[in-house]
Short mmCIF file of C-alpha atoms in Angstrom, two decimals:
data_model
loop_
_atom_site.label_atom_id
_atom_site.label_comp_id
_atom_site.label_asym_id
_atom_site.label_seq_id
_atom_site.Cartn_x
_atom_site.Cartn_y
_atom_site.Cartn_z
CA MET E 427 11.03 28.28 5.30
CA LEU E 428 13.37 26.11 3.64
CA SER E 429 16.01 27.83 1.45
CA LYS E 430 17.58 26.47 -1.76
CA ASP E 431 20.50 25.22 0.41
CA SER E 432 18.21 23.25 2.79
CA LYS E 433 19.03 19.54 2.97
CA ILE E 434 15.89 17.70 1.83
CA TYR E 435 15.65 13.88 2.46
CA VAL E 436 13.24 12.43 0.16
CA ALA E 437 12.28 8.71 1.45
CA GLY E 438 11.46 6.46 -1.52
CA HIS E 439 13.36 8.54 -4.02
CA ARG E 440 13.28 5.87 -6.59
CA GLY E 441 9.52 5.30 -6.53
CA LEU E 442 6.62 6.61 -8.40
CA VAL E 443 6.06 9.75 -6.23
CA GLY E 444 9.46 9.85 -4.84
CA SER E 445 11.33 10.16 -7.97
CA ALA E 446 8.71 12.79 -9.14
CA ILE E 447 9.11 14.82 -6.08
CA TRP E 448 12.92 14.70 -6.28
CA ASN E 449 12.85 16.08 -9.96
CA ASN E 450 10.43 18.82 -9.16
CA LEU E 451 12.56 19.92 -6.34
CA TRP E 452 15.79 19.81 -8.43
CA GLN E 453 14.11 21.62 -11.31
CA ARG E 454 13.17 24.42 -8.78
CA GLY E 455 16.77 24.86 -7.73
CA TYR E 456 16.81 22.44 -4.61
CA HIS E 457 19.82 20.63 -5.05
CA ASN E 458 20.79 19.62 -1.77
CA LEU E 459 18.95 16.39 -1.91
CA VAL E 460 19.34 13.25 0.04
CA GLY E 461 18.19 9.64 -0.99
CA ARG E 462 18.79 6.19 -0.22
CA THR E 463 17.61 3.04 -1.79
CA HIS E 464 16.17 0.19 0.28
CA SER E 465 19.22 -1.93 -0.17
CA GLN E 466 21.20 0.97 1.24
CA LEU E 467 18.74 2.15 4.00
CA ASP E 468 16.01 -0.32 5.46
CA LEU E 469 13.39 2.04 6.88
CA THR E 470 11.92 -0.61 8.93
CA ASP E 471 15.39 -1.03 10.91
CA GLN E 472 14.93 1.58 13.55
CA VAL E 473 18.66 1.59 14.44
CA ALA E 474 19.59 1.99 10.59
CA VAL E 475 17.27 4.90 10.53
CA ARG E 476 18.65 6.57 13.43
CA GLN E 477 22.09 6.20 12.36
CA PHE E 478 21.17 7.67 8.91
CA PHE E 479 19.69 10.86 10.89
CA ASP E 480 22.73 11.18 12.94
CA GLN E 481 24.88 11.16 9.82
CA GLU E 482 22.89 13.36 7.54
CA ARG E 483 21.04 15.74 9.93
CA PRO E 484 18.36 16.87 7.03
CA ASP E 485 16.60 20.03 7.48
CA ALA E 486 13.38 18.54 5.75
CA VAL E 487 12.11 15.06 5.16
CA VAL E 488 9.52 13.91 2.25
CA LEU E 489 8.16 10.34 3.38
CA ALA E 490 7.26 9.04 0.18
CA ALA E 491 8.40 5.48 0.80
CA ALA E 492 5.83 2.79 1.58
CA PHE E 493 4.85 -0.82 0.94
CA VAL E 494 2.25 -0.60 -1.68
CA GLY E 495 0.37 -2.70 -4.07
CA GLY E 496 -3.22 -3.25 -5.69
CA ILE E 497 -6.26 -5.21 -4.41
CA MET E 498 -4.52 -8.48 -4.94
CA ALA E 499 -1.42 -7.78 -3.00
CA ASN E 500 -3.56 -6.16 -0.31
CA SER E 501 -5.54 -9.37 -0.16
CA LEU E 502 -2.61 -11.63 0.00
CA TYR E 503 -0.05 -9.60 2.18
CA ARG E 504 -2.32 -8.09 4.85
CA ALA E 505 0.28 -8.42 7.75
CA ASP E 506 3.10 -6.99 5.60
CA PHE E 507 0.81 -4.17 4.73
CA ILE E 508 0.26 -2.96 7.93
CA MET E 509 3.74 -3.93 9.70
CA GLN E 510 5.86 -2.71 7.08
CA ASN E 511 4.39 0.68 6.60
CA MET E 512 4.08 1.13 10.47
CA LYS E 513 7.55 0.43 11.27
CA MET E 514 8.68 2.80 8.40
CA GLN E 515 6.50 5.74 9.50
CA CYS E 516 7.18 5.19 13.20
CA ASN E 517 11.06 5.25 12.50
CA VAL E 518 11.15 8.06 10.14
CA ILE E 519 8.97 10.59 11.97
CA SER E 520 10.25 9.63 15.45
CA GLU E 521 13.74 10.22 14.40
CA ALA E 522 12.86 13.41 12.32
CA TYR E 523 11.45 14.85 15.56
CA ALA E 524 14.61 13.84 17.51
CA HIS E 525 16.97 15.33 15.11
CA GLY E 526 15.14 18.66 14.82
CA VAL E 527 13.78 18.38 11.44
CA SER E 528 11.87 21.71 10.63
CA LYS E 529 9.62 20.33 8.05
CA LEU E 530 8.20 16.92 7.15
CA LEU E 531 5.76 15.97 4.39
CA PHE E 532 3.91 12.61 4.93
CA LEU E 533 2.23 10.96 2.12
CA GLY E 534 -0.66 8.73 2.39
CA SER E 535 -3.69 7.46 0.22
CA THR E 536 -7.28 8.37 0.07
CA CYS E 537 -7.95 4.54 1.02
CA ILE E 538 -8.08 6.01 4.59
CA TYR E 539 -11.70 7.01 3.97
CA PRO E 540 -14.61 4.78 5.02
CA LYS E 541 -16.01 2.56 2.32
CA ASN E 542 -19.43 4.34 2.19
CA ALA E 543 -18.15 7.84 2.71
CA PRO E 544 -20.24 10.44 1.28
CA GLN E 545 -18.96 11.75 -2.18
CA PRO E 546 -16.81 13.48 -3.01
CA MET E 547 -15.04 12.73 0.14
CA LYS E 548 -13.95 15.74 2.51
CA GLU E 549 -11.10 15.52 4.93
CA ASP E 550 -13.44 15.48 7.86
CA CYS E 551 -15.06 12.18 6.91
CA LEU E 552 -12.22 10.33 8.29
CA LEU E 553 -12.73 7.62 10.76
CA THR E 554 -16.82 8.21 10.56
CA SER E 555 -17.46 4.51 9.60
CA PRO E 556 -16.02 1.37 8.57
CA LEU E 557 -13.12 1.01 5.99
CA GLU E 558 -13.21 -1.02 2.75
CA TYR E 559 -12.03 -4.55 3.62
CA THR E 560 -9.66 -5.37 1.04
CA ASN E 561 -7.20 -2.71 1.92
CA GLU E 562 -7.98 -2.29 5.53
CA GLU E 563 -4.56 -2.85 6.67
CA TYR E 564 -2.74 -0.19 4.49
CA ALA E 565 -5.59 2.21 5.42
CA ILE E 566 -5.01 1.78 8.77
CA ALA E 567 -1.19 2.28 8.70
CA LYS E 568 -1.77 5.47 6.76
CA ILE E 569 -4.40 6.89 9.20
CA ALA E 570 -1.69 6.14 11.89
CA GLY E 571 0.89 8.23 10.07
CA LEU E 572 -1.22 11.28 9.37
CA LYS E 573 -2.33 11.17 13.08
CA MET E 574 1.44 11.11 14.17
CA CYS E 575 1.90 14.21 12.09
CA GLU E 576 -1.22 15.80 13.55
CA SER E 577 -0.43 14.79 17.05
CA TYR E 578 3.23 15.78 17.00
CA ASN E 579 2.34 19.17 16.07
CA LEU E 580 -0.17 19.75 18.46
CA GLN E 581 2.13 18.36 21.22
CA TYR E 582 5.50 19.69 20.21
CA GLY E 583 4.65 22.39 17.83
CA THR E 584 6.14 20.65 14.87
CA ASN E 585 5.44 21.48 11.07
CA TYR E 586 4.58 18.10 9.79
CA ILE E 587 2.04 17.93 6.94
CA ALA E 588 0.25 15.10 5.60
CA VAL E 589 -1.12 14.77 2.08
CA MET E 590 -3.43 12.21 0.90
CA PRO E 591 -3.18 11.56 -2.84
CA THR E 592 -5.85 9.60 -4.99
CA ASN E 593 -4.95 6.68 -7.36
CA LEU E 594 -1.63 7.73 -9.09
CA TYR E 595 0.09 6.93 -12.07
CA GLY E 596 3.28 7.86 -14.08
CA PRO E 597 6.92 7.56 -14.82
CA ASN E 598 8.70 4.88 -12.84
CA ASP E 599 5.29 3.19 -12.10
CA ASN E 600 5.13 -0.56 -10.84
CA PHE E 601 3.87 -2.70 -13.87
CA HIS E 602 4.70 -6.11 -12.06
CA LEU E 603 1.46 -7.97 -12.40
CA GLU E 604 1.63 -9.58 -8.88
CA ASN E 605 1.10 -6.35 -6.91
CA SER E 606 0.79 -3.22 -9.15
CA HIS E 607 -2.03 -0.73 -9.09
CA VAL E 608 -5.07 -0.92 -11.56
CA MET E 609 -3.99 1.27 -14.25
CA PRO E 610 -0.38 -0.03 -14.88
CA ALA E 611 -1.42 -3.34 -14.39
CA MET E 612 -4.45 -3.00 -16.82
CA MET E 613 -2.06 -1.42 -19.50
CA ARG E 614 0.58 -4.35 -19.33
CA LYS E 615 -2.36 -6.73 -19.57
CA VAL E 616 -3.68 -5.37 -22.70
CA TYR E 617 -0.24 -4.72 -24.38
CA LEU E 618 0.62 -8.35 -23.57
CA ALA E 619 -2.60 -9.60 -25.12
CA ARG E 620 -1.92 -7.46 -28.27
CA LEU E 621 1.75 -8.93 -28.57
CA ILE E 622 0.56 -12.44 -28.21
CA HIS E 623 -1.92 -11.93 -31.08
CA GLU E 624 0.77 -10.23 -33.23
CA ASP E 625 3.08 -12.98 -32.69
CA ARG E 626 5.61 -10.49 -31.29
CA TRP E 627 7.58 -12.84 -29.07
CA ASP E 628 10.57 -10.69 -29.27
CA LEU E 629 8.82 -8.00 -27.61
CA ILE E 630 7.29 -10.39 -25.08
CA ALA E 631 10.62 -11.78 -24.11
CA ASN E 632 11.69 -8.02 -23.77
CA ASP E 633 8.71 -7.39 -21.51
CA LEU E 634 9.25 -10.35 -19.17
CA GLY E 635 12.90 -9.96 -19.35
CA LYS E 636 12.52 -6.59 -17.68
CA ARG E 637 9.58 -7.60 -15.23
CA PRO E 638 9.14 -11.29 -14.87
CA VAL E 639 5.90 -12.74 -13.80
CA GLU E 640 6.04 -15.25 -10.80
CA GLY E 641 9.77 -15.82 -11.89
CA VAL E 642 8.97 -16.52 -15.46
CA GLY E 643 11.17 -14.26 -17.57
CA GLY E 644 11.83 -13.67 -21.34
CA ALA E 645 13.90 -16.81 -21.56
CA ALA E 646 11.30 -19.15 -20.77
CA SER E 647 9.45 -21.24 -23.13
CA ARG E 648 6.27 -20.10 -25.02
CA ASP E 649 4.05 -22.58 -23.09
CA ALA E 650 5.31 -21.37 -19.88
CA ILE E 651 4.94 -17.69 -20.64
CA LEU E 652 1.27 -18.39 -21.90
CA SER E 653 0.49 -20.38 -18.78
CA VAL E 654 1.61 -17.71 -16.34
CA LEU E 655 0.20 -14.92 -18.14
CA SER E 656 -3.18 -16.78 -18.47
CA LYS E 657 -3.43 -16.71 -14.64
CA TYR E 658 -3.61 -12.95 -14.70
CA GLY E 659 -6.15 -12.86 -17.36
CA ILE E 660 -3.79 -12.50 -20.47
CA TYR E 661 -4.74 -14.31 -23.56
CA ASN E 662 -4.55 -14.12 -27.15
CA ASN E 663 -6.27 -10.93 -28.00
CA LYS E 664 -8.37 -11.11 -24.92
CA VAL E 665 -7.93 -9.61 -21.50
CA VAL E 666 -9.94 -10.74 -18.46
CA LEU E 667 -9.88 -7.91 -15.63
CA TRP E 668 -11.18 -8.22 -12.08
CA GLY E 669 -14.56 -7.11 -10.74
CA THR E 670 -17.56 -5.53 -12.86
CA GLY E 671 -16.04 -2.58 -14.23
CA THR E 672 -18.46 -0.43 -12.41
CA PRO E 673 -16.57 1.28 -9.66
CA LEU E 674 -15.51 4.99 -10.21
CA ARG E 675 -11.81 6.01 -9.87
CA GLU E 676 -10.05 9.17 -9.70
CA PHE E 677 -6.56 9.38 -11.25
CA LEU E 678 -3.69 11.77 -10.84
CA TRP E 679 -0.62 12.05 -12.84
CA SER E 680 2.45 11.30 -10.69
CA GLU E 681 4.21 14.60 -11.65
CA ASP E 682 1.34 16.51 -10.92
CA MET E 683 1.12 14.88 -7.40
CA ALA E 684 4.87 15.80 -7.07
CA ASP E 685 4.10 19.49 -7.97
CA ALA E 686 1.48 19.50 -5.29
CA SER E 687 3.77 17.89 -2.71
CA VAL E 688 6.55 20.29 -3.24
CA HIS E 689 4.15 23.20 -3.24
CA VAL E 690 2.90 22.19 0.11
CA LEU E 691 6.31 21.47 1.50
CA LEU E 692 7.46 24.74 0.51
CA ASN E 693 4.38 27.30 0.86
CA VAL E 694 2.13 25.58 3.66
CA ASP E 695 2.46 25.56 7.16
CA PHE E 696 0.39 23.53 9.88
CA SER E 697 -0.96 27.18 10.97
CA ASP E 698 -2.28 27.71 7.30
CA ILE E 699 -4.25 24.59 7.78
CA ILE E 700 -5.86 24.91 10.81
CA GLY E 701 -6.16 28.61 10.15
CA ILE E 702 -4.60 29.99 13.31
CA GLU E 703 -1.97 32.68 12.06
CA LYS E 704 0.39 32.71 14.75
CA TYR E 705 0.25 28.79 15.58
CA SER E 706 3.73 27.89 17.03
CA SER E 707 5.11 30.33 14.57
CA VAL E 708 8.37 30.56 16.65
CA HIS E 709 8.57 26.89 17.39
CA TYR E 710 8.66 25.32 13.86
CA GLY E 711 11.99 23.39 13.78
CA ALA E 712 14.40 22.63 17.15
CA ALA E 713 17.31 23.97 18.52
CA THR E 714 20.50 24.53 16.11
CA ASP E 715 22.44 21.65 17.84
CA GLY E 716 19.42 19.23 17.09
CA ALA E 717 18.56 18.98 20.80
CA VAL E 718 14.80 18.99 21.50
CA ASP E 719 12.80 20.39 24.46
CA ARG E 720 10.38 17.62 24.71
CA ASN E 721 8.41 19.53 27.63
CA HIS E 722 8.03 22.78 25.84
CA SER E 723 4.23 23.58 25.53
CA ALA E 724 4.28 27.00 23.64
CA GLY E 725 2.34 26.95 20.56
CA ARG E 726 0.62 23.60 21.39
CA GLY E 727 -2.61 23.48 19.86
CA GLY E 728 -3.89 21.22 22.53
CA ALA E 729 -3.06 23.83 25.07
CA ILE E 730 -5.60 26.30 23.70
CA PRO E 731 -9.01 25.46 25.05
CA SER E 732 -10.69 27.84 22.57
CA LEU E 733 -9.51 26.01 19.65
CA GLY E 734 -11.72 23.03 20.41
CA GLU E 735 -10.96 19.49 18.94
CA ILE E 736 -8.18 19.90 16.24
CA ARG E 737 -8.38 16.90 13.77
CA ASN E 738 -8.37 16.08 9.97
CA CYS E 739 -5.45 18.56 8.92
CA HIS E 740 -4.47 16.28 6.25
CA ILE E 741 -4.75 17.58 2.48
CA ASN E 742 -6.35 15.56 -0.15
CA VAL E 743 -4.64 15.88 -3.54
CA GLY E 744 -6.61 14.89 -6.57
CA THR E 745 -8.29 16.13 -9.64
CA GLY E 746 -11.76 15.99 -8.24
CA LYS E 747 -12.79 14.26 -11.51
CA GLU E 748 -13.51 10.35 -11.89
CA LEU E 749 -14.45 7.72 -14.50
CA THR E 750 -15.43 3.96 -14.29
CA ILE E 751 -12.95 1.25 -14.54
CA ARG E 752 -14.68 0.09 -17.76
CA GLN E 753 -14.33 3.72 -19.16
CA LEU E 754 -10.47 3.46 -18.10
CA SER E 755 -10.10 0.26 -19.90
CA GLU E 756 -11.78 1.24 -22.81
CA LEU E 757 -9.22 4.21 -22.83
CA VAL E 758 -6.13 2.31 -22.38
CA VAL E 759 -7.54 -0.14 -25.17
CA ARG E 760 -7.55 2.76 -27.54
CA VAL E 761 -3.98 4.26 -26.41
CA VAL E 762 -2.53 0.68 -26.70
CA GLY E 763 -3.98 -0.17 -30.19
CA PHE E 764 -5.75 -3.10 -28.90
CA GLU E 765 -8.30 -4.83 -31.26
CA GLY E 766 -9.20 -7.68 -29.09
CA THR E 767 -11.74 -8.04 -26.19
CA VAL E 768 -11.78 -7.14 -22.62
CA GLU E 769 -13.94 -9.19 -20.25
CA PHE E 770 -14.96 -8.53 -16.82
CA ASP E 771 -14.88 -11.27 -14.18
CA ALA E 772 -17.83 -10.32 -11.75
CA THR E 773 -16.87 -13.32 -9.41
CA LYS E 774 -13.80 -11.20 -8.27
CA PRO E 775 -14.04 -8.33 -5.89
CA ASP E 776 -14.42 -4.67 -7.23
CA GLY E 777 -13.05 -2.97 -3.97
CA THR E 778 -14.57 0.37 -2.86
CA MET E 779 -17.17 1.27 -5.52
CA ARG E 780 -16.51 5.13 -5.55
CA LYS E 781 -13.26 7.04 -4.09
CA LEU E 782 -13.83 10.54 -5.26
CA ILE E 783 -12.17 13.21 -3.02
CA ASP E 784 -13.15 16.81 -2.42
CA VAL E 785 -10.25 18.85 -3.29
CA THR E 786 -11.58 22.24 -1.85
CA LYS E 787 -8.94 22.64 0.58
CA LEU E 788 -6.10 21.96 -1.90
CA HIS E 789 -7.28 24.55 -4.23
CA SER E 790 -7.69 27.16 -1.39
CA LEU E 791 -3.94 26.75 -0.75
CA GLY E 792 -3.20 27.68 -4.21
CA TRP E 793 -2.73 24.51 -6.20
CA THR E 794 -4.86 22.53 -8.94
CA HIS E 795 -3.84 19.84 -11.31
CA LYS E 796 -2.72 20.27 -14.97
CA VAL E 797 -2.43 16.56 -16.59
CA GLU E 798 -6.00 15.19 -17.76
CA ILE E 799 -6.57 11.52 -17.88
CA ASP E 800 -6.48 10.99 -21.71
CA ASP E 801 -3.08 12.69 -22.07
CA GLY E 802 -1.84 11.00 -18.91
CA VAL E 803 -2.62 7.53 -20.21
CA GLN E 804 -0.83 8.11 -23.47
CA ARG E 805 2.25 9.59 -21.44
CA LEU E 806 2.32 6.41 -19.45
CA PHE E 807 2.10 4.07 -22.34
CA ASP E 808 4.84 5.95 -24.17
CA TRP E 809 6.90 5.79 -21.03
CA TYR E 810 6.33 2.02 -20.63
CA ARG E 811 7.32 1.18 -23.94
CA LYS E 812 10.22 3.20 -23.62
CA ASN E 813 11.50 1.44 -20.43
CA VAL E 814 11.22 -1.98 -21.61
CA LYS E 815 13.80 -1.10 -24.40
CA MET E 816 11.29 -1.81 -27.30
#
């Protein structure tokens, strides 16, 4: 059990989910928090990660750092998506174990599930059929991460939990057109198309000054700005989006995800997930001096034949509700106040057609979402405008 004095390292504390988890912990009275920016600590650097754990010796770790992006980024940077994420996960999880971390929370993604998985997707449909090709590398990395947590628990009696959030959005989202997820990218496109139509070049300059597109910032000429924006389907009072608009997606407000994550971190153990009351109850955590007995087998799930095969111990985190990409675009258009047209380019890929998750396990562990999509989109747009200093 973590106390208010426990030192908690939040990897990725400046990101969409990590920043929300940090704030949630702080609001609950957990103030002994540790964070490092990418410039301060490169999680793909094994030596640097080991030195960090040697210095800080956290009691708990939240692994929210990841190399992420939307369908375009996943297509362009396939090697980066698998290698960068695998390196980060391997380094943090292995050093957490080596330094006796008592609790670790690993954040994955629901893209781990097969392309044609039965809907809604339960945790046990993992690895039952092929993945969606457009995000295969990222999915494989995240599957490896959750399996690392599961395997460490079974071999060493650790208490590492993996949660798989659905599509997230919220404060500190990534609105860069080259590599952002569907909702922030769509929102920014619609807003910029509106500003072009309204001839609000002061606001466009602010926007691109904050987030340049392919190196084109707010000080560039109008022709240069219009040229680069057109590459992303942004025109005068018109937006072109990828795909047919028919795929269904589930979205979760990032602060809800943070609340679910902290709830799991503080209240859920591996034994709760696999339903064994006394599973490794005295072995969670390591020796106080940080030394770990790598040969101990007490509490090892794999050493109890009556348990059978233990797998799919991760937890889906979402709302259990969905809407089409076209419906999402209509909601964004309404919130942004856009009066132009939205077209869909069916020559571009749709990605997975449906990704609704089953959240029965999450509900059974005592947590349900609070923010509905209509309210969340309005909150996101309010945050976006505020953070481009308009």
